[in-house]
Short mmCIF file of C-alpha atoms (C1' of nucleotides) in Angstrom, two decimals:
data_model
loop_
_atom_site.label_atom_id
_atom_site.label_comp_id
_atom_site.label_asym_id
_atom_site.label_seq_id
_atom_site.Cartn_x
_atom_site.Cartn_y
_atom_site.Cartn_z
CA UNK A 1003 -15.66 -13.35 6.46
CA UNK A 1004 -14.67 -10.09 8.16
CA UNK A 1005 -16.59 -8.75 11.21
CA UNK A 1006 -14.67 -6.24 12.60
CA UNK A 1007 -14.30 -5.88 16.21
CA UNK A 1008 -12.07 -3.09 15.84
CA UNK A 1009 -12.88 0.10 15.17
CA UNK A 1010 -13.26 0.76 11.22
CA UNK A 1011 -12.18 4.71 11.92
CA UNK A 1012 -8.54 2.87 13.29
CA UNK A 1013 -8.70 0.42 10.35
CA UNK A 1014 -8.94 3.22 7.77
CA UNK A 1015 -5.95 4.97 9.04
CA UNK A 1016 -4.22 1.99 9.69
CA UNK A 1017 -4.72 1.12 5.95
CA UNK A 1018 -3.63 4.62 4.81
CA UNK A 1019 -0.20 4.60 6.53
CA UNK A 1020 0.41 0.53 5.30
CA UNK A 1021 0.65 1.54 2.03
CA UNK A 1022 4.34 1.13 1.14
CA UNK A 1023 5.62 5.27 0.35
CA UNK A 1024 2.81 6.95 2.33
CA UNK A 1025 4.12 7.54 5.68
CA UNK A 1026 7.73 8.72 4.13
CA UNK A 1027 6.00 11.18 1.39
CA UNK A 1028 4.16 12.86 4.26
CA UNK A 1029 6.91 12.46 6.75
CA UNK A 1030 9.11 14.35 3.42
CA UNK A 1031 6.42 16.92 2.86
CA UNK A 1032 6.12 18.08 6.60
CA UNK A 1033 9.89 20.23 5.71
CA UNK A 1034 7.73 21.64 3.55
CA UNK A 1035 6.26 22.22 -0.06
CA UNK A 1036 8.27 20.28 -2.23
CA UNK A 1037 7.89 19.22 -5.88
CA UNK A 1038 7.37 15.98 -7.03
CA UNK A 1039 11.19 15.47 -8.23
CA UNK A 1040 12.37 16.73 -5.19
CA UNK A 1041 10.31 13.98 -3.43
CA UNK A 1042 11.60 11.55 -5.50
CA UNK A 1043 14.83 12.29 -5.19
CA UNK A 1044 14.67 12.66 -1.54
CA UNK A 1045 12.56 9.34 -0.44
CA UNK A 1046 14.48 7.54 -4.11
CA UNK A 1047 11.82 6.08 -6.11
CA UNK A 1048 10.46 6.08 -9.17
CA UNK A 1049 7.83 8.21 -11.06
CA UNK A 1050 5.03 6.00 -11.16
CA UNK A 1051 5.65 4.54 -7.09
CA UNK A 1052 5.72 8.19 -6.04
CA UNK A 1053 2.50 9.22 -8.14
CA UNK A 1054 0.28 6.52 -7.08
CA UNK A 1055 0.56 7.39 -3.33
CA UNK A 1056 0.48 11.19 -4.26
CA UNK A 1057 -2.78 10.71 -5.86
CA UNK A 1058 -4.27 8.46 -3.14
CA UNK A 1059 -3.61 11.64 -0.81
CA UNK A 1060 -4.27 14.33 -2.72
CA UNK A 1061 -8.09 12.60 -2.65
CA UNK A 1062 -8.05 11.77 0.61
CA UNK A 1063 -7.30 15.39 1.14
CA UNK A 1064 -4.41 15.18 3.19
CA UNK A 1065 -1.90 16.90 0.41
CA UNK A 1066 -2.76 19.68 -1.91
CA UNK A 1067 -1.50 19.67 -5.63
CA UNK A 1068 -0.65 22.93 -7.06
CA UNK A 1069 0.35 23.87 -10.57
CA UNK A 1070 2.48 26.17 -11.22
CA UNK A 1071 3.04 27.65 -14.90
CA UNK A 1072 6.28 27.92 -15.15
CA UNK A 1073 8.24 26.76 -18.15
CA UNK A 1074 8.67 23.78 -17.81
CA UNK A 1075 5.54 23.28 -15.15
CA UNK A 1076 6.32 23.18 -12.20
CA UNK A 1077 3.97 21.09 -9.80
CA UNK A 1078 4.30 21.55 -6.06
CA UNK A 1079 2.58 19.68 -3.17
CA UNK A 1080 1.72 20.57 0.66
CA UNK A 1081 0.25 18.99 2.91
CA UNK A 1082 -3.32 20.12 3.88
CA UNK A 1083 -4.48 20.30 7.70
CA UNK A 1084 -5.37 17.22 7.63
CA UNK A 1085 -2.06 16.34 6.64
CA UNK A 1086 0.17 18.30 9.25
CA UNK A 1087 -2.57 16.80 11.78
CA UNK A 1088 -1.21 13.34 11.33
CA UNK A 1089 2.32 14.81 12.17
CA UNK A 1090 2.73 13.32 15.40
CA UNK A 1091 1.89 9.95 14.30
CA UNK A 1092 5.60 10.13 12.12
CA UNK A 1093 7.36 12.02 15.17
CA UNK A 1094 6.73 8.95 17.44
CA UNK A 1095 7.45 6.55 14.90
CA UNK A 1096 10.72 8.47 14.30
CA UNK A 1097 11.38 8.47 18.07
CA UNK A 1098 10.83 4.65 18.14
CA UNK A 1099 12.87 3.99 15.40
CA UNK A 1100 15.60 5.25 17.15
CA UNK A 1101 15.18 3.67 20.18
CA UNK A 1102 14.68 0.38 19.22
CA UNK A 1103 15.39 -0.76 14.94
CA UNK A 1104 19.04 -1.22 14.65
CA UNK A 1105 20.98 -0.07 11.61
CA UNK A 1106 21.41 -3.12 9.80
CA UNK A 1107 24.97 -3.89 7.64
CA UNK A 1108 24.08 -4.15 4.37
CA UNK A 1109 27.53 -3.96 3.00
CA UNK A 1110 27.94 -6.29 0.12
CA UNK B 507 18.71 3.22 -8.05
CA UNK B 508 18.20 4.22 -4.39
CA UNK B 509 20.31 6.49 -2.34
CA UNK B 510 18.14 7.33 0.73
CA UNK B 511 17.99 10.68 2.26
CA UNK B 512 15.79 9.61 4.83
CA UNK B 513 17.22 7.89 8.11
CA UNK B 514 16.78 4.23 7.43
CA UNK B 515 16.30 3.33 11.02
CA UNK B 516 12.62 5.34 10.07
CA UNK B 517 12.61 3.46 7.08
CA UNK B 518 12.45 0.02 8.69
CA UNK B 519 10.21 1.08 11.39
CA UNK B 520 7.44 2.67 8.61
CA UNK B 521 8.09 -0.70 6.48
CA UNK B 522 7.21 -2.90 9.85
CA UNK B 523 4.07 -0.38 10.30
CA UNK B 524 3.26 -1.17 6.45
CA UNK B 525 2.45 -4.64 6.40
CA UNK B 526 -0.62 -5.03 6.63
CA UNK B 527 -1.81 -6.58 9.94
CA UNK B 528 1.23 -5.84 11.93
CA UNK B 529 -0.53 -2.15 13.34
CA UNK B 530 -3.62 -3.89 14.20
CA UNK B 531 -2.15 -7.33 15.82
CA UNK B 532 -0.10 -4.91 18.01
CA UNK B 533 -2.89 -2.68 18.90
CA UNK B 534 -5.03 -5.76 19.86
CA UNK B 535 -2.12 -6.98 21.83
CA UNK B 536 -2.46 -3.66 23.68
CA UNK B 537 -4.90 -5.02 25.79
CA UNK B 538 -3.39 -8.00 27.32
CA UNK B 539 -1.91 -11.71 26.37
CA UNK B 540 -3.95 -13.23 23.66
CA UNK B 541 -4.37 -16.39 22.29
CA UNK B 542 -4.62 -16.79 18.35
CA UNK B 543 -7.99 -17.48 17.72
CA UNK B 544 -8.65 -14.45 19.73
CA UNK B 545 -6.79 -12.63 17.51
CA UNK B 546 -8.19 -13.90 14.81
CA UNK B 547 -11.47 -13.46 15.55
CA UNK B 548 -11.10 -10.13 16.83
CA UNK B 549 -9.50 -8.49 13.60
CA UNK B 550 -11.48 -10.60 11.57
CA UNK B 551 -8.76 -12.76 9.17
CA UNK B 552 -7.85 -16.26 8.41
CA UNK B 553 -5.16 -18.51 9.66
CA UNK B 554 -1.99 -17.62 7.41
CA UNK B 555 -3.17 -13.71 7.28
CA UNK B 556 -2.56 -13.76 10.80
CA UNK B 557 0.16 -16.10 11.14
CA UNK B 558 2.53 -14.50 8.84
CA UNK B 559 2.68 -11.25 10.45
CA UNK B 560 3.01 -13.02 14.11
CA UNK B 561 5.90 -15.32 12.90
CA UNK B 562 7.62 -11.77 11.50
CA UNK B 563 6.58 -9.60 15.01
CA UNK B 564 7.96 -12.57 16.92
CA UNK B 565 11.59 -12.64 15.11
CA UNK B 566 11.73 -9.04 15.31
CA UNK B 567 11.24 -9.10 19.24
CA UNK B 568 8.09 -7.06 19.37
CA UNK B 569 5.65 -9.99 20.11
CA UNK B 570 6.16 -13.08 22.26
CA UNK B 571 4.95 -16.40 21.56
CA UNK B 572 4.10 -18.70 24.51
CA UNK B 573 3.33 -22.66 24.54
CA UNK B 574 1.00 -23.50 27.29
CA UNK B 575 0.44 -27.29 27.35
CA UNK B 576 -3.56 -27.59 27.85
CA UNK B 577 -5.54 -30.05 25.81
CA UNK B 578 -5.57 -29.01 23.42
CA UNK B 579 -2.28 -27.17 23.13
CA UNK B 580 -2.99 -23.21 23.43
CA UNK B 581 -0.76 -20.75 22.57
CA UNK B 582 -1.03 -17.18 23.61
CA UNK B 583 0.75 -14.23 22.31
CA UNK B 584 1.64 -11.20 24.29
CA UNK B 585 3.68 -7.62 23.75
CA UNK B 586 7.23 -7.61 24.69
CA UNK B 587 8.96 -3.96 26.33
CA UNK B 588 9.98 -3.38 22.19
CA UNK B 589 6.05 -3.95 21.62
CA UNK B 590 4.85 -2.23 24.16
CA UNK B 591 7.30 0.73 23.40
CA UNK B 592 5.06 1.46 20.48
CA UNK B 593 1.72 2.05 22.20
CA UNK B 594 2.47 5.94 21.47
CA UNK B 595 2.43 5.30 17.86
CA UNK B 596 -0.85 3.04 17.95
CA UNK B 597 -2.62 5.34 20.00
CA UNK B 598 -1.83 8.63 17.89
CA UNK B 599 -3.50 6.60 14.92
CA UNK B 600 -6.08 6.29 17.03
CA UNK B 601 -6.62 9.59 17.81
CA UNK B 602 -6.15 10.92 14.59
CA UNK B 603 -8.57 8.41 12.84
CA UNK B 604 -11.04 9.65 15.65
CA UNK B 605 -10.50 12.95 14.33
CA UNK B 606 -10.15 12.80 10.81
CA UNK B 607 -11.43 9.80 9.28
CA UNK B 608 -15.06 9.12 7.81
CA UNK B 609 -16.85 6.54 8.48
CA UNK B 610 -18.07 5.10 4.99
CA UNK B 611 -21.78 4.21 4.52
CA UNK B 612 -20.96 0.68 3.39
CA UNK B 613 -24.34 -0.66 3.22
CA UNK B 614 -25.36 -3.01 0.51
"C1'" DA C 724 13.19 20.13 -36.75
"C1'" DA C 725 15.60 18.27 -32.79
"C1'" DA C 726 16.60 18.56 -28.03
"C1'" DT C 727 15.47 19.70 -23.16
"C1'" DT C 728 12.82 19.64 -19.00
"C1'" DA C 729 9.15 18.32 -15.50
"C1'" DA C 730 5.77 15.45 -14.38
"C1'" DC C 731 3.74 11.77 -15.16
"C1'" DT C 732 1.97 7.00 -17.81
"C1'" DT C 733 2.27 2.48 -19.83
"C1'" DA C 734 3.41 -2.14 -20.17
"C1'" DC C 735 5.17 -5.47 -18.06
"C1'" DG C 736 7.24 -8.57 -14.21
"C1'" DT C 737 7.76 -9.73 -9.20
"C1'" DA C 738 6.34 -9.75 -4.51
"C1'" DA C 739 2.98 -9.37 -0.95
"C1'" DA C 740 -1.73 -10.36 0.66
"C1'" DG C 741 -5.92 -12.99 0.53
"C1'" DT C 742 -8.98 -17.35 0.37
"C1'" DA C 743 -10.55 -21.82 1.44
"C1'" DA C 744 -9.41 -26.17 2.37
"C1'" DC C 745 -6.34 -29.17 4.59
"C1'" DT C 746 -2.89 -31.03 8.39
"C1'" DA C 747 -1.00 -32.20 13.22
"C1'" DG C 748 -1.27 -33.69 17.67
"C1'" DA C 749 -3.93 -34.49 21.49
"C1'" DT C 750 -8.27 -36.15 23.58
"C1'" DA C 751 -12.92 -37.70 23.80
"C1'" DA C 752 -17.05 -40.17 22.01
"C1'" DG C 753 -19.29 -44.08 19.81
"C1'" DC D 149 -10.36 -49.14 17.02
"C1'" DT D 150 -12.44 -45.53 14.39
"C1'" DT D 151 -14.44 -41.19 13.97
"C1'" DA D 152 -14.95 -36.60 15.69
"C1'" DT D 153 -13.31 -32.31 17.98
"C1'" DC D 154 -10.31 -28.67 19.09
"C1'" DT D 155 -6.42 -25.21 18.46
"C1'" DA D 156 -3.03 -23.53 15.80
"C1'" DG D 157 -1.41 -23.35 12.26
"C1'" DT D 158 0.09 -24.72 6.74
"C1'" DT D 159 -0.60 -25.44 1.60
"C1'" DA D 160 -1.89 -24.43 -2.93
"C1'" DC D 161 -3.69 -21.18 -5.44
"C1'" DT D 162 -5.64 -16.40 -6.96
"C1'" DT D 163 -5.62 -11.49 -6.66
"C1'" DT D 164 -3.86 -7.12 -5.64
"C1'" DA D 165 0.04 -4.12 -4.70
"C1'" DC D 166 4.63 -2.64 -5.78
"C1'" DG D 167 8.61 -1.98 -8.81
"C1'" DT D 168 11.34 -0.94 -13.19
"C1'" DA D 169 12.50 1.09 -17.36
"C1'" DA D 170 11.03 3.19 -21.25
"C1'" DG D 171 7.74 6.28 -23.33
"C1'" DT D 172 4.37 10.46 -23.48
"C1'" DT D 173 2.87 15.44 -23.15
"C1'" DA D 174 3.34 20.15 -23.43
"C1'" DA D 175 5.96 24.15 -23.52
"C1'" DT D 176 10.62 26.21 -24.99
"C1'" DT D 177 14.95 26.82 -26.36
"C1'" DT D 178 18.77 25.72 -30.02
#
DNA sequence: AAATTAACTTACGTAAAGTAACTAGATAAG
DNA sequence: CTTATCTAGTTACTTTACGTAAGTTAATTT
């Protein structure tokens, strides 16, 4: 029940960047190599939300893994060419954001 | 458990851009007022996939809902200026799926 | 032997997304 | 008058994704 009209190339990358921590981990990684508790502290989630996404990436080839032997290991991740290249996707959705999503009150 | 280091403005905007449909109703909206079996048929889902996603666009300003009393009733949805303000976003997705995403071999 | 540290997993619960079938209100056909 | 048709949804239900807190692994220091 699903003949797509539109393109599946736009519908790949669509589905990439709806998955819930993707767009922040890459938009977090493009200051640089970071480990993964620095991610984590930094976007403020837990192990297991910020591994699943990292894993989806790191196949998809758009960040690189790297381990580190260090005591303890140390595990740092990039972001590949692929990854940078998707850059100014986040810059304009950055720009938006500040144009138009108000800061809501959540004071409670 | 959650003390965000990333602008939350950004935050709402990437959590608007991950629900599911929401990229693709807006690109489809791109080209022009649309009624919702167009929609529908154009992405490909079924009535409440597509529904829930307009209802949420619509309260959020980005999508416009209009009544138009034929027989039977037809309702067609269109981009407001906040909607249209995020054509830049759509269409660097679309670039960079053109780019960088593989088309799978999905045959069965 | 116990504790520490980084990077994950596991087990479990909640929330979002998906499906197919059904409803509403209007008209037209039999 | 009753049944059918059409558009734009909704409902009830199942499945997948997301989230939390506690636990695991491997190396090292106390």
């Amino acid at each position: 029940m699903k003949q797509p009209a539109i393109c599946p190339k736009f519908e790949k990358a669509v589905s990439l960047l709806s998955q819930k921590w993707t767009a922040l981990v890459i938009y977090q990684l493009l200051s640089g190599t970071q480990r993964f508790s620095e991610i984590q502290s930094a976007i403020g989630i837990s192990g297991k939300v910020l591994s699943d996404p990292l894993k989806d990436l790191e196949e998809k080839n758009i960040v690189k893994r790297e381990v580190i032997p260090e005591t303890p290991v140390i595990i740092e991740y990039s972001l590949t060419e692929k990854g940078r290249s998707i850059e100014p996707v986040i810059r304009d959705i950055e720009r938006w954001s500040k144009q138009w999503v108000q800061e809501e009150s959540t004071s409670s």
